[in-house]
Tab-separated table of C-alpha atoms in Angstrom:
chain	number	residue	atom	x	y	z
A	1	UNK	CA	-81.787	-67.848	68.862
A	2	UNK	CA	-79.956	-70.550	70.770
A	3	UNK	CA	-76.164	-71.122	70.752
A	4	UNK	CA	-74.535	-74.130	72.384
A	5	UNK	CA	-71.033	-75.564	72.434
A	6	UNK	CA	-70.057	-79.232	72.239
A	7	UNK	CA	-66.511	-79.862	73.469
A	8	UNK	CA	-64.853	-82.531	71.306
A	9	UNK	CA	-61.490	-82.471	73.145
A	10	UNK	CA	-59.133	-79.865	74.639
A	11	UNK	CA	-58.362	-78.380	71.221
A	12	UNK	CA	-61.567	-78.856	69.236
A	13	UNK	CA	-65.210	-77.911	69.700
A	14	UNK	CA	-68.413	-77.521	67.691
A	15	UNK	CA	-70.719	-74.540	68.139
A	16	UNK	CA	-74.370	-75.081	67.195
A	17	UNK	CA	-76.562	-72.093	66.302
A	18	UNK	CA	-80.346	-72.450	66.068
A	19	UNK	CA	-82.159	-69.550	64.366
A	20	UNK	CA	-85.954	-69.328	64.363
A	21	UNK	CA	-88.317	-67.253	62.232
A	22	UNK	CA	-88.842	-64.841	65.135
A	23	UNK	CA	-85.113	-63.951	65.041
A	24	UNK	CA	-85.118	-62.609	61.498
A	25	UNK	CA	-88.654	-62.037	60.192
A	26	UNK	CA	-89.180	-58.488	61.448
A	27	UNK	CA	-85.929	-57.301	59.837
A	28	UNK	CA	-86.703	-59.128	56.557
A	29	UNK	CA	-90.205	-57.560	56.420
A	30	UNK	CA	-88.780	-54.076	57.010
A	31	UNK	CA	-86.290	-54.430	54.163
A	32	UNK	CA	-88.938	-55.821	51.786
A	33	UNK	CA	-91.226	-52.881	52.605
A	34	UNK	CA	-88.385	-50.517	51.650
A	35	UNK	CA	-87.912	-52.468	48.420
A	36	UNK	CA	-91.635	-52.093	47.718
A	37	UNK	CA	-91.387	-48.299	48.043
A	38	UNK	CA	-88.424	-48.064	45.666
A	39	UNK	CA	-89.086	-50.882	43.167
A	40	UNK	CA	-89.434	-50.005	39.460
A	41	UNK	CA	-91.203	-52.916	37.748
A	42	UNK	CA	-92.855	-52.516	34.322
A	43	UNK	CA	-96.654	-52.394	34.588
A	44	UNK	CA	-96.723	-50.971	38.134
A	45	UNK	CA	-96.445	-47.481	39.498
A	46	UNK	CA	-93.520	-46.823	41.805
A	47	UNK	CA	-94.512	-47.812	45.333
A	48	UNK	CA	-97.551	-49.854	44.200
A	49	UNK	CA	-95.912	-53.158	43.318
A	50	UNK	CA	-97.747	-56.013	45.097
A	51	UNK	CA	-95.841	-57.351	48.128
A	52	UNK	CA	-96.301	-60.884	46.811
A	53	UNK	CA	-94.287	-59.982	43.710
A	54	UNK	CA	-91.610	-58.262	45.840
A	55	UNK	CA	-91.300	-61.359	48.038
A	56	UNK	CA	-91.113	-63.625	45.009
A	57	UNK	CA	-88.379	-61.525	43.400
A	58	UNK	CA	-86.314	-60.475	46.421
A	59	UNK	CA	-87.525	-62.462	49.406
A	60	UNK	CA	-85.030	-65.350	49.288
A	61	UNK	CA	-81.918	-63.177	48.822
A	62	UNK	CA	-82.977	-60.802	51.626
A	63	UNK	CA	-83.651	-63.766	53.919
A	64	UNK	CA	-80.241	-65.299	53.204
A	65	UNK	CA	-78.452	-61.975	53.760
A	66	UNK	CA	-80.191	-61.252	57.053
A	67	UNK	CA	-79.751	-64.755	58.445
A	68	UNK	CA	-76.042	-64.671	57.587
A	69	UNK	CA	-75.616	-61.246	59.244
A	70	UNK	CA	-77.513	-62.447	62.293
A	71	UNK	CA	-75.436	-65.602	62.399
A	72	UNK	CA	-72.080	-63.807	62.111
A	73	UNK	CA	-72.896	-61.099	64.658
A	74	UNK	CA	-74.189	-63.480	67.293
A	75	UNK	CA	-71.478	-66.071	66.759
A	76	UNK	CA	-68.751	-63.441	67.260
A	77	UNK	CA	-70.574	-62.095	70.320
A	78	UNK	CA	-70.816	-65.618	71.768
A	79	UNK	CA	-67.100	-66.313	71.270
A	80	UNK	CA	-66.233	-63.028	73.001
A	81	UNK	CA	-68.626	-63.494	75.921
A	82	UNK	CA	-67.515	-67.091	76.489
A	83	UNK	CA	-63.851	-65.994	76.255
A	84	UNK	CA	-63.089	-68.735	73.738
A	85	UNK	CA	-59.538	-68.393	72.448
A	86	UNK	CA	-59.925	-69.693	68.902
A	87	UNK	CA	-57.282	-70.219	66.239
A	88	UNK	CA	-58.149	-69.137	62.713
A	89	UNK	CA	-61.903	-68.599	62.274
A	90	UNK	CA	-64.937	-70.847	62.885
A	91	UNK	CA	-65.455	-73.216	59.950
A	92	UNK	CA	-69.057	-73.945	58.895
A	93	UNK	CA	-69.815	-77.669	58.720
A	94	UNK	CA	-71.171	-78.896	55.412
A	95	UNK	CA	-74.934	-79.627	55.473
A	96	UNK	CA	-76.023	-81.567	52.403
A	97	UNK	CA	-79.765	-81.265	53.037
A	98	UNK	CA	-79.877	-77.604	54.044
A	99	UNK	CA	-83.121	-75.936	52.882
A	100	UNK	CA	-83.638	-72.139	52.812
A	101	UNK	CA	-87.387	-72.701	52.298
A	102	UNK	CA	-87.747	-73.802	55.926
A	103	UNK	CA	-88.585	-71.254	58.621
A	104	UNK	CA	-86.035	-72.414	61.225
A	105	UNK	CA	-82.351	-73.054	60.550
A	106	UNK	CA	-79.605	-74.956	62.309
A	107	UNK	CA	-75.922	-74.240	61.716
A	108	UNK	CA	-72.781	-75.891	63.048
A	109	UNK	CA	-69.263	-74.482	63.193
A	110	UNK	CA	-66.007	-76.241	63.953
A	111	UNK	CA	-63.626	-74.425	66.291
A	112	UNK	CA	-59.895	-74.900	66.759
A	113	UNK	CA	-59.009	-73.869	70.315
A	114	UNK	CA	-55.729	-72.397	71.527
A	115	UNK	CA	-53.812	-74.810	73.775
A	116	UNK	CA	-53.151	-74.219	77.457
A	117	UNK	CA	-49.438	-74.151	78.308
A	118	UNK	CA	-46.859	-72.525	80.595
A	119	UNK	CA	-43.843	-70.433	79.624
A	120	UNK	CA	-40.794	-70.263	81.885
A	121	UNK	CA	-38.645	-67.282	80.930
A	122	UNK	CA	-35.636	-68.742	82.727
A	123	UNK	CA	-34.562	-71.683	80.564
A	124	UNK	CA	-32.477	-74.549	81.973
A	125	UNK	CA	-29.668	-73.927	79.505
A	126	UNK	CA	-28.170	-70.435	79.464
A	127	UNK	CA	-28.547	-68.466	76.244
A	128	UNK	CA	-25.516	-66.537	74.983
A	129	UNK	CA	-25.827	-62.760	74.954
A	130	UNK	CA	-22.982	-61.371	72.878
A	131	UNK	CA	-21.238	-58.151	73.869
A	132	UNK	CA	-19.435	-57.047	70.726
A	133	UNK	CA	-16.393	-54.869	71.295
A	134	UNK	CA	-14.440	-52.708	68.884
A	135	UNK	CA	-10.848	-53.892	69.358
A	136	UNK	CA	-7.683	-51.887	68.679
A	137	UNK	CA	-7.333	-53.338	65.166
A	138	UNK	CA	-10.855	-52.284	64.195
A	139	UNK	CA	-10.483	-48.792	65.662
A	140	UNK	CA	-7.135	-48.267	63.916
A	141	UNK	CA	-8.611	-49.420	60.595
A	142	UNK	CA	-11.526	-47.013	61.013
A	143	UNK	CA	-9.108	-44.144	61.730
A	144	UNK	CA	-7.232	-45.009	58.528
A	145	UNK	CA	-10.479	-45.069	56.529
A	146	UNK	CA	-11.479	-41.670	57.864
A	147	UNK	CA	-8.068	-40.226	57.087
A	148	UNK	CA	-8.343	-41.629	53.579
A	149	UNK	CA	-11.931	-40.439	53.125
A	150	UNK	CA	-11.092	-36.866	54.160
A	151	UNK	CA	-7.639	-36.828	52.567
A	152	UNK	CA	-6.708	-35.059	49.348
A	153	UNK	CA	-5.989	-36.498	45.918
A	154	UNK	CA	-2.490	-36.012	44.489
A	155	UNK	CA	-2.215	-36.525	40.741
A	156	UNK	CA	0.454	-38.988	39.523
A	157	UNK	CA	1.829	-40.090	36.184
A	158	UNK	CA	2.406	-43.731	37.098
A	159	UNK	CA	0.230	-46.326	38.876
A	160	UNK	CA	1.316	-47.433	42.362
A	161	UNK	CA	-0.077	-50.305	44.457
A	162	UNK	CA	-2.286	-48.091	46.654
A	163	UNK	CA	-3.433	-45.579	44.063
A	164	UNK	CA	-6.860	-44.796	42.627
A	165	UNK	CA	-7.036	-45.260	38.883
A	166	UNK	CA	-9.784	-43.737	36.750
A	167	UNK	CA	-10.390	-45.302	33.362
A	168	UNK	CA	-12.845	-47.049	31.055
A	169	UNK	CA	-13.695	-50.752	30.865
A	170	UNK	CA	-14.548	-52.046	27.375
A	171	UNK	CA	-15.678	-55.332	25.875
A	172	UNK	CA	-17.536	-55.070	22.595
A	173	UNK	CA	-19.026	-58.595	22.656
A	174	UNK	CA	-20.620	-58.036	26.072
A	175	UNK	CA	-21.502	-54.400	25.296
A	176	UNK	CA	-19.396	-53.116	28.179
A	177	UNK	CA	-18.320	-49.468	28.020
A	178	UNK	CA	-18.072	-48.084	31.535
A	179	UNK	CA	-15.973	-45.337	33.078
A	180	UNK	CA	-15.033	-46.073	36.675
A	181	UNK	CA	-12.447	-45.468	39.399
A	182	UNK	CA	-10.520	-48.461	40.740
A	183	UNK	CA	-9.012	-48.507	44.221
A	184	UNK	CA	-6.058	-50.838	43.779
A	185	UNK	CA	-6.250	-51.821	47.453
A	186	UNK	CA	-9.532	-53.594	46.562
A	187	UNK	CA	-8.047	-55.621	43.672
A	188	UNK	CA	-7.762	-59.304	44.562
A	189	UNK	CA	-6.078	-60.729	41.433
A	190	UNK	CA	-2.270	-60.510	41.727
A	191	UNK	CA	-2.012	-60.806	37.956
A	192	UNK	CA	-4.355	-57.825	37.484
A	193	UNK	CA	-2.458	-55.805	40.078
A	194	UNK	CA	0.887	-56.550	38.404
A	195	UNK	CA	-0.628	-55.513	35.028
A	196	UNK	CA	-1.709	-52.139	36.402
A	197	UNK	CA	1.264	-51.133	38.565
A	198	UNK	CA	3.746	-49.004	36.611
A	199	UNK	CA	1.280	-48.106	33.830
A	200	UNK	CA	0.588	-44.503	32.782
A	201	UNK	CA	-2.442	-42.491	31.593
A	202	UNK	CA	-3.265	-43.581	28.041
A	203	UNK	CA	-2.116	-47.188	28.584
A	204	UNK	CA	-4.570	-50.056	28.114
A	205	UNK	CA	-4.367	-53.329	30.065
A	206	UNK	CA	-6.380	-56.537	29.702
A	207	UNK	CA	-7.993	-57.763	32.949
A	208	UNK	CA	-9.873	-60.982	33.714
A	209	UNK	CA	-13.244	-60.376	35.381
A	210	UNK	CA	-13.257	-63.617	37.400
A	211	UNK	CA	-11.811	-62.931	40.859
A	212	UNK	CA	-10.847	-59.379	39.979
A	213	UNK	CA	-12.037	-57.786	43.250
A	214	UNK	CA	-11.728	-58.803	46.888
A	215	UNK	CA	-15.478	-58.205	47.226
A	216	UNK	CA	-17.785	-59.622	44.516
A	217	UNK	CA	-20.278	-56.742	44.822
A	218	UNK	CA	-17.738	-54.327	43.297
A	219	UNK	CA	-17.711	-55.942	39.834
A	220	UNK	CA	-21.268	-55.033	38.629
A	221	UNK	CA	-20.845	-51.301	39.287
A	222	UNK	CA	-17.289	-51.250	37.886
A	223	UNK	CA	-18.464	-52.775	34.582
A	224	UNK	CA	-21.910	-51.162	34.489
A	225	UNK	CA	-23.787	-54.492	34.403
A	226	UNK	CA	-26.381	-56.138	36.653
A	227	UNK	CA	-25.529	-58.480	39.516
A	228	UNK	CA	-26.866	-61.627	37.829
A	229	UNK	CA	-24.730	-61.100	34.730
A	230	UNK	CA	-21.654	-60.297	36.825
A	231	UNK	CA	-21.958	-63.544	38.802
A	232	UNK	CA	-21.586	-65.641	35.623
A	233	UNK	CA	-19.066	-63.425	33.841
A	234	UNK	CA	-15.614	-64.849	33.112
A	235	UNK	CA	-14.090	-62.796	30.285
A	236	UNK	CA	-11.195	-60.480	29.431
A	237	UNK	CA	-11.953	-56.739	29.463
A	238	UNK	CA	-9.779	-53.864	28.307
A	239	UNK	CA	-9.150	-51.088	30.823
A	240	UNK	CA	-7.798	-47.796	29.436
A	241	UNK	CA	-6.186	-45.609	32.098
A	242	UNK	CA	-7.169	-41.939	32.038
A	243	UNK	CA	-6.058	-40.611	35.414
A	244	UNK	CA	-3.933	-41.787	38.371
A	245	UNK	CA	-4.264	-40.321	41.867
A	246	UNK	CA	-2.773	-41.052	45.235
A	247	UNK	CA	-5.004	-40.286	48.183
A	248	UNK	CA	-2.913	-38.495	50.770
A	249	UNK	CA	-4.333	-39.219	54.267
A	250	UNK	CA	-5.744	-36.285	56.196
A	251	UNK	CA	-3.645	-35.382	59.248
A	252	UNK	CA	-5.109	-36.235	62.658
A	253	UNK	CA	-5.621	-32.610	63.644
A	254	UNK	CA	-8.397	-30.405	65.045
A	255	UNK	CA	-9.689	-29.598	61.562
A	256	UNK	CA	-10.443	-33.290	60.924
A	257	UNK	CA	-11.901	-33.815	64.425
A	258	UNK	CA	-14.277	-30.859	63.919
A	259	UNK	CA	-15.377	-32.157	60.505
A	260	UNK	CA	-16.195	-35.536	62.021
A	261	UNK	CA	-17.840	-34.618	65.332
A	262	UNK	CA	-18.486	-30.877	65.412
A	263	UNK	CA	-16.371	-28.082	66.808
A	264	UNK	CA	-14.239	-29.017	69.838
A	265	UNK	CA	-16.224	-32.190	70.678
A	266	UNK	CA	-13.050	-34.236	70.101
A	267	UNK	CA	-9.656	-32.693	70.794
A	268	UNK	CA	-7.058	-35.447	70.445
A	269	UNK	CA	-6.246	-38.698	68.660
A	270	UNK	CA	-6.947	-40.549	71.910
A	271	UNK	CA	-10.396	-38.965	72.189
A	272	UNK	CA	-11.030	-39.737	68.503
A	273	UNK	CA	-10.324	-43.429	69.031
A	274	UNK	CA	-12.447	-43.508	72.194
A	275	UNK	CA	-15.349	-41.919	70.290
A	276	UNK	CA	-15.002	-44.346	67.367
A	277	UNK	CA	-14.931	-47.294	69.794
A	278	UNK	CA	-18.011	-46.000	71.650
A	279	UNK	CA	-20.014	-45.290	68.477
A	280	UNK	CA	-19.078	-48.628	66.896
A	281	UNK	CA	-20.103	-50.613	69.973
A	282	UNK	CA	-23.463	-48.796	70.065
A	283	UNK	CA	-24.076	-49.917	66.490
A	284	UNK	CA	-23.031	-53.468	67.375
A	285	UNK	CA	-25.666	-53.545	70.144
A	286	UNK	CA	-28.422	-53.723	67.515
A	287	UNK	CA	-26.892	-56.852	65.951
A	288	UNK	CA	-26.252	-58.393	69.348
A	289	UNK	CA	-29.827	-57.686	70.481
A	290	UNK	CA	-31.300	-59.126	67.276
A	291	UNK	CA	-29.210	-62.269	67.743
A	292	UNK	CA	-30.427	-62.566	71.345
A	293	UNK	CA	-34.055	-62.098	70.291
A	294	UNK	CA	-33.675	-64.797	67.614
A	295	UNK	CA	-32.010	-67.223	70.039
A	296	UNK	CA	-34.606	-66.727	72.779
A	297	UNK	CA	-37.359	-67.217	70.198
A	298	UNK	CA	-35.801	-70.466	68.938
A	299	UNK	CA	-35.342	-71.663	72.519
A	300	UNK	CA	-39.028	-71.104	73.312
A	301	UNK	CA	-40.117	-72.940	70.171
A	302	UNK	CA	-37.846	-75.883	71.056
A	303	UNK	CA	-38.666	-76.122	74.765
A	304	UNK	CA	-42.282	-74.957	75.237
A	305	UNK	CA	-44.285	-78.040	74.320
A	306	UNK	CA	-47.998	-78.063	73.438
A	307	UNK	CA	-50.314	-79.616	70.888
A	308	UNK	CA	-52.197	-77.692	68.216
A	309	UNK	CA	-55.533	-78.532	66.562
A	310	UNK	CA	-53.529	-79.415	63.456
A	311	UNK	CA	-56.314	-81.178	61.543
A	312	UNK	CA	-58.610	-78.168	62.022
A	313	UNK	CA	-55.850	-75.726	61.011
A	314	UNK	CA	-55.013	-77.678	57.845
A	315	UNK	CA	-58.695	-77.645	56.909
A	316	UNK	CA	-58.920	-73.912	57.705
A	317	UNK	CA	-55.893	-73.169	55.498
A	318	UNK	CA	-57.382	-75.296	52.719
A	319	UNK	CA	-60.757	-73.541	52.757
A	320	UNK	CA	-59.953	-69.892	53.534
A	321	UNK	CA	-57.051	-69.012	51.230
A	322	UNK	CA	-57.283	-66.799	48.170
A	323	UNK	CA	-57.735	-69.928	46.102
A	324	UNK	CA	-58.831	-73.448	47.140
A	325	UNK	CA	-55.961	-75.790	48.044
A	326	UNK	CA	-55.688	-79.546	47.817
A	327	UNK	CA	-55.193	-81.495	51.053
A	328	UNK	CA	-51.502	-81.950	50.187
A	329	UNK	CA	-51.027	-78.226	49.506
A	330	UNK	CA	-52.801	-77.294	52.740
A	331	UNK	CA	-50.655	-79.749	54.701
A	332	UNK	CA	-47.474	-78.286	53.211
A	333	UNK	CA	-48.652	-74.741	53.947
A	334	UNK	CA	-49.468	-75.683	57.539
A	335	UNK	CA	-46.047	-77.244	58.061
A	336	UNK	CA	-44.417	-74.029	56.797
A	337	UNK	CA	-46.461	-71.832	59.133
A	338	UNK	CA	-46.595	-74.064	62.233
A	339	UNK	CA	-43.363	-72.745	63.767
A	340	UNK	CA	-44.497	-69.135	63.387
A	341	UNK	CA	-47.908	-69.930	64.869
A	342	UNK	CA	-46.293	-71.612	67.873
A	343	UNK	CA	-44.147	-68.588	68.613
A	344	UNK	CA	-47.108	-66.251	68.057
A	345	UNK	CA	-48.982	-68.120	70.811
A	346	UNK	CA	-45.926	-68.166	73.102
A	347	UNK	CA	-45.258	-64.470	72.556
A	348	UNK	CA	-48.920	-63.624	73.184
A	349	UNK	CA	-48.815	-65.480	76.505
A	350	UNK	CA	-45.590	-63.738	77.558
A	351	UNK	CA	-47.080	-60.336	76.691
A	352	UNK	CA	-50.267	-61.120	78.625
A	353	UNK	CA	-48.596	-62.605	81.718
A	354	UNK	CA	-46.100	-59.731	81.976
A	355	UNK	CA	-48.679	-57.033	81.188
A	356	UNK	CA	-46.640	-55.605	78.307
A	357	UNK	CA	-48.554	-52.820	76.597
A	358	UNK	CA	-47.852	-50.147	74.002
A	359	UNK	CA	-49.277	-46.822	75.143
A	360	UNK	CA	-49.935	-43.971	72.712
A	361	UNK	CA	-47.583	-41.498	74.424
A	362	UNK	CA	-44.645	-43.892	74.518
A	363	UNK	CA	-45.312	-44.919	70.898
A	364	UNK	CA	-45.156	-41.245	69.910
A	365	UNK	CA	-41.827	-40.824	71.760
A	366	UNK	CA	-40.538	-44.002	70.122
A	367	UNK	CA	-41.531	-42.607	66.712
A	368	UNK	CA	-39.728	-39.334	67.485
A	369	UNK	CA	-36.581	-41.240	68.427
A	370	UNK	CA	-36.761	-43.188	65.173
A	371	UNK	CA	-37.263	-39.977	63.169
A	372	UNK	CA	-34.362	-38.302	64.980
A	373	UNK	CA	-31.990	-41.160	64.138
A	374	UNK	CA	-33.110	-41.042	60.492
A	375	UNK	CA	-32.478	-37.287	60.331
A	376	UNK	CA	-29.026	-37.731	61.895
A	377	UNK	CA	-28.010	-39.918	58.946
A	378	UNK	CA	-28.553	-36.881	56.717
A	379	UNK	CA	-26.568	-34.524	58.930
A	380	UNK	CA	-29.503	-33.053	60.917
A	381	UNK	CA	-28.135	-33.735	64.382
A	382	UNK	CA	-30.273	-31.376	66.494
A	383	UNK	CA	-33.772	-31.017	65.009
A	384	UNK	CA	-36.191	-28.746	66.844
A	385	UNK	CA	-38.745	-30.431	69.124
A	386	UNK	CA	-41.598	-28.771	67.209
A	387	UNK	CA	-40.296	-30.223	63.933
A	388	UNK	CA	-40.080	-33.701	65.488
A	389	UNK	CA	-43.642	-33.361	66.856
A	390	UNK	CA	-44.994	-32.357	63.436
A	391	UNK	CA	-43.302	-35.250	61.624
A	392	UNK	CA	-44.369	-37.707	64.353
A	393	UNK	CA	-47.978	-36.512	64.048
A	394	UNK	CA	-47.941	-37.275	60.301
A	395	UNK	CA	-46.403	-40.693	60.942
A	396	UNK	CA	-48.990	-41.502	63.623
A	397	UNK	CA	-51.722	-40.689	61.114
A	398	UNK	CA	-50.609	-43.595	58.924
A	399	UNK	CA	-52.051	-46.869	60.236
A	400	UNK	CA	-49.429	-48.993	58.489
A	401	UNK	CA	-46.636	-46.962	60.118
A	402	UNK	CA	-48.354	-47.155	63.514
A	403	UNK	CA	-48.588	-50.940	63.190
A	404	UNK	CA	-44.939	-51.246	62.174
A	405	UNK	CA	-43.693	-48.992	64.984
A	406	UNK	CA	-45.940	-50.746	67.530
A	407	UNK	CA	-44.426	-54.087	66.583
A	408	UNK	CA	-40.906	-52.669	66.880
A	409	UNK	CA	-41.655	-51.144	70.291
A	410	UNK	CA	-43.189	-54.394	71.540
A	411	UNK	CA	-40.101	-56.286	70.325
A	412	UNK	CA	-37.998	-53.828	72.339
A	413	UNK	CA	-40.149	-54.433	75.425
A	414	UNK	CA	-39.808	-58.208	75.001
A	415	UNK	CA	-36.044	-57.843	74.553
A	416	UNK	CA	-35.785	-55.825	77.772
A	417	UNK	CA	-37.863	-58.455	79.569
A	418	UNK	CA	-35.589	-61.257	78.339
A	419	UNK	CA	-32.475	-59.333	79.397
A	420	UNK	CA	-33.969	-58.962	82.855
A	421	UNK	CA	-35.462	-62.416	83.436
A	422	UNK	CA	-34.038	-64.960	80.963
A	423	UNK	CA	-31.110	-67.227	81.795
A	424	UNK	CA	-28.343	-65.436	79.889
A	425	UNK	CA	-24.568	-65.687	79.829
A	426	UNK	CA	-22.602	-62.729	78.487
A	427	UNK	CA	-19.842	-63.438	75.992
A	428	UNK	CA	-17.463	-60.666	74.970
A	429	UNK	CA	-16.227	-60.952	71.379
A	430	UNK	CA	-14.735	-58.803	68.653
A	431	UNK	CA	-16.977	-58.055	65.698
A	432	UNK	CA	-14.821	-60.281	63.485
A	433	UNK	CA	-15.247	-63.241	65.864
A	434	UNK	CA	-18.961	-62.511	66.263
A	435	UNK	CA	-19.446	-62.796	62.502
A	436	UNK	CA	-17.435	-66.041	62.402
A	437	UNK	CA	-19.306	-67.565	65.319
A	438	UNK	CA	-22.806	-66.525	64.287
A	439	UNK	CA	-22.693	-66.665	60.512
A	440	UNK	CA	-19.880	-69.195	59.983
C-alpha cells in the first residue's frame, strides 16, 4: 500500500491511496475459507461447497468490505502519523470509471486543513468585566420579601391595597374556572385595583385580562391557561372573592435569623443585611462571568483573522448530513456554523498553548461541588463526604454527564485564564443597571 499527499494550497490537500492485491488477498481468502466451512447451499454438504461457487457468490462483497476497512484504517493512521490537522472528514473523490474487477485500486480523498494563526489573549481594546453589587435598595427589598414570606396571614373582611385575595376566575366562553390567590401588590391595572379594594368575601368583580399584572407570566397560572393563549387573551373575566388576608411581616428577630441561616449564624439586622448582600453578590458573579466569557469569545471571533477551506467545508456539509443537501442548503448551513467553527479552532489553540487539561481527580471534585450546591437548594447544607463520593461515582459512570461536566470545568479554566491574562477593565454596577446595560 502506498499513501501520498498532494498539497493544493495552505488549506486544501489531496491524499492518494494505492492498494494492491498483496494488501488484501490473504485476508479475503481467509474469510472465504470460513464461509466455505459454514455455507449451506442446496445440493452440497456443509463444508463441501466448491470454492469457485463461494467466490462467485460472496467474493465481490468480501473484497469490497476488506478493501474499505483497509482503506479506512490506513488513512486514519496516516493522518495521525503525519499530524495533519483536518477539518471535517476526508471526502472521497468521485471516480466514474472505478472497477472492482481489477486487482489494484487507486483512491483519492480531499482534505480540508485547519488554518495556522496566532491568538493574543491581551486584546488592544479593553473588555468590560462587570462587578455587580447589591445596593442598599436591593438589600432592603430582599429583607422586606423575607419578612413577608415568613410573616403570618391575618384574616380580613375587606380588601386593602396590599392584601392577598383568594377567589375564583370564571369565563364560560373561554372555559376558565380557576381558583387562585392574587397579591394586589402585583396588580398593574389601576382600574382592576380600584374594583377590588373595599370589596368583601362573596363579592364578584369583572376584570380585564389585558395588562392585569405587572409581570405577564402571572396571567397563565392565575387563569389556569397556557402561555400561548394568555398572550393573545383580551377579555373580561369574573373574579369571585372567597377570602381576604393581610400578610403581617415577620419581626426582624433571632427566630427569623435562625430560620434563614441556622442557629446563631446571624444575630442582628445589620448582620442579616451583610449576609444578604454577600450571598446576592456571589450569585451575581455567575452572570458577570458568563457575560465576560461571551464578550471575550465575540472579541476573539472579531479580531483573530484566518481563512477556512470554505469550499471543502460546504461540500462536506452537503455530502455527510443525515440527508443530502442542495448546494444552496449546504451554503446556508455553512454560514450558520462558520462562527462556531472559528471559535472552536480559536478555543482549541488557546487550550493547547496554555496546556489546559481536565484531570480525573479535579473533575471528580468539580462534580462533588456541583452535587453539593444542588443538595443545598433542597435544604441539605452539610452532606457527608461519603454520600458525596457515592453520588459522584454514579455521575462519573455516565459518559454524557462526564462530557457535560468536563465542558463546564474547561469553561471555568478558560474563564480563569482570561481573568488573569486578558485586557479587562472592571466596572462596578448595581444589578438593575447591569440588566439595563447588557440586555437593554
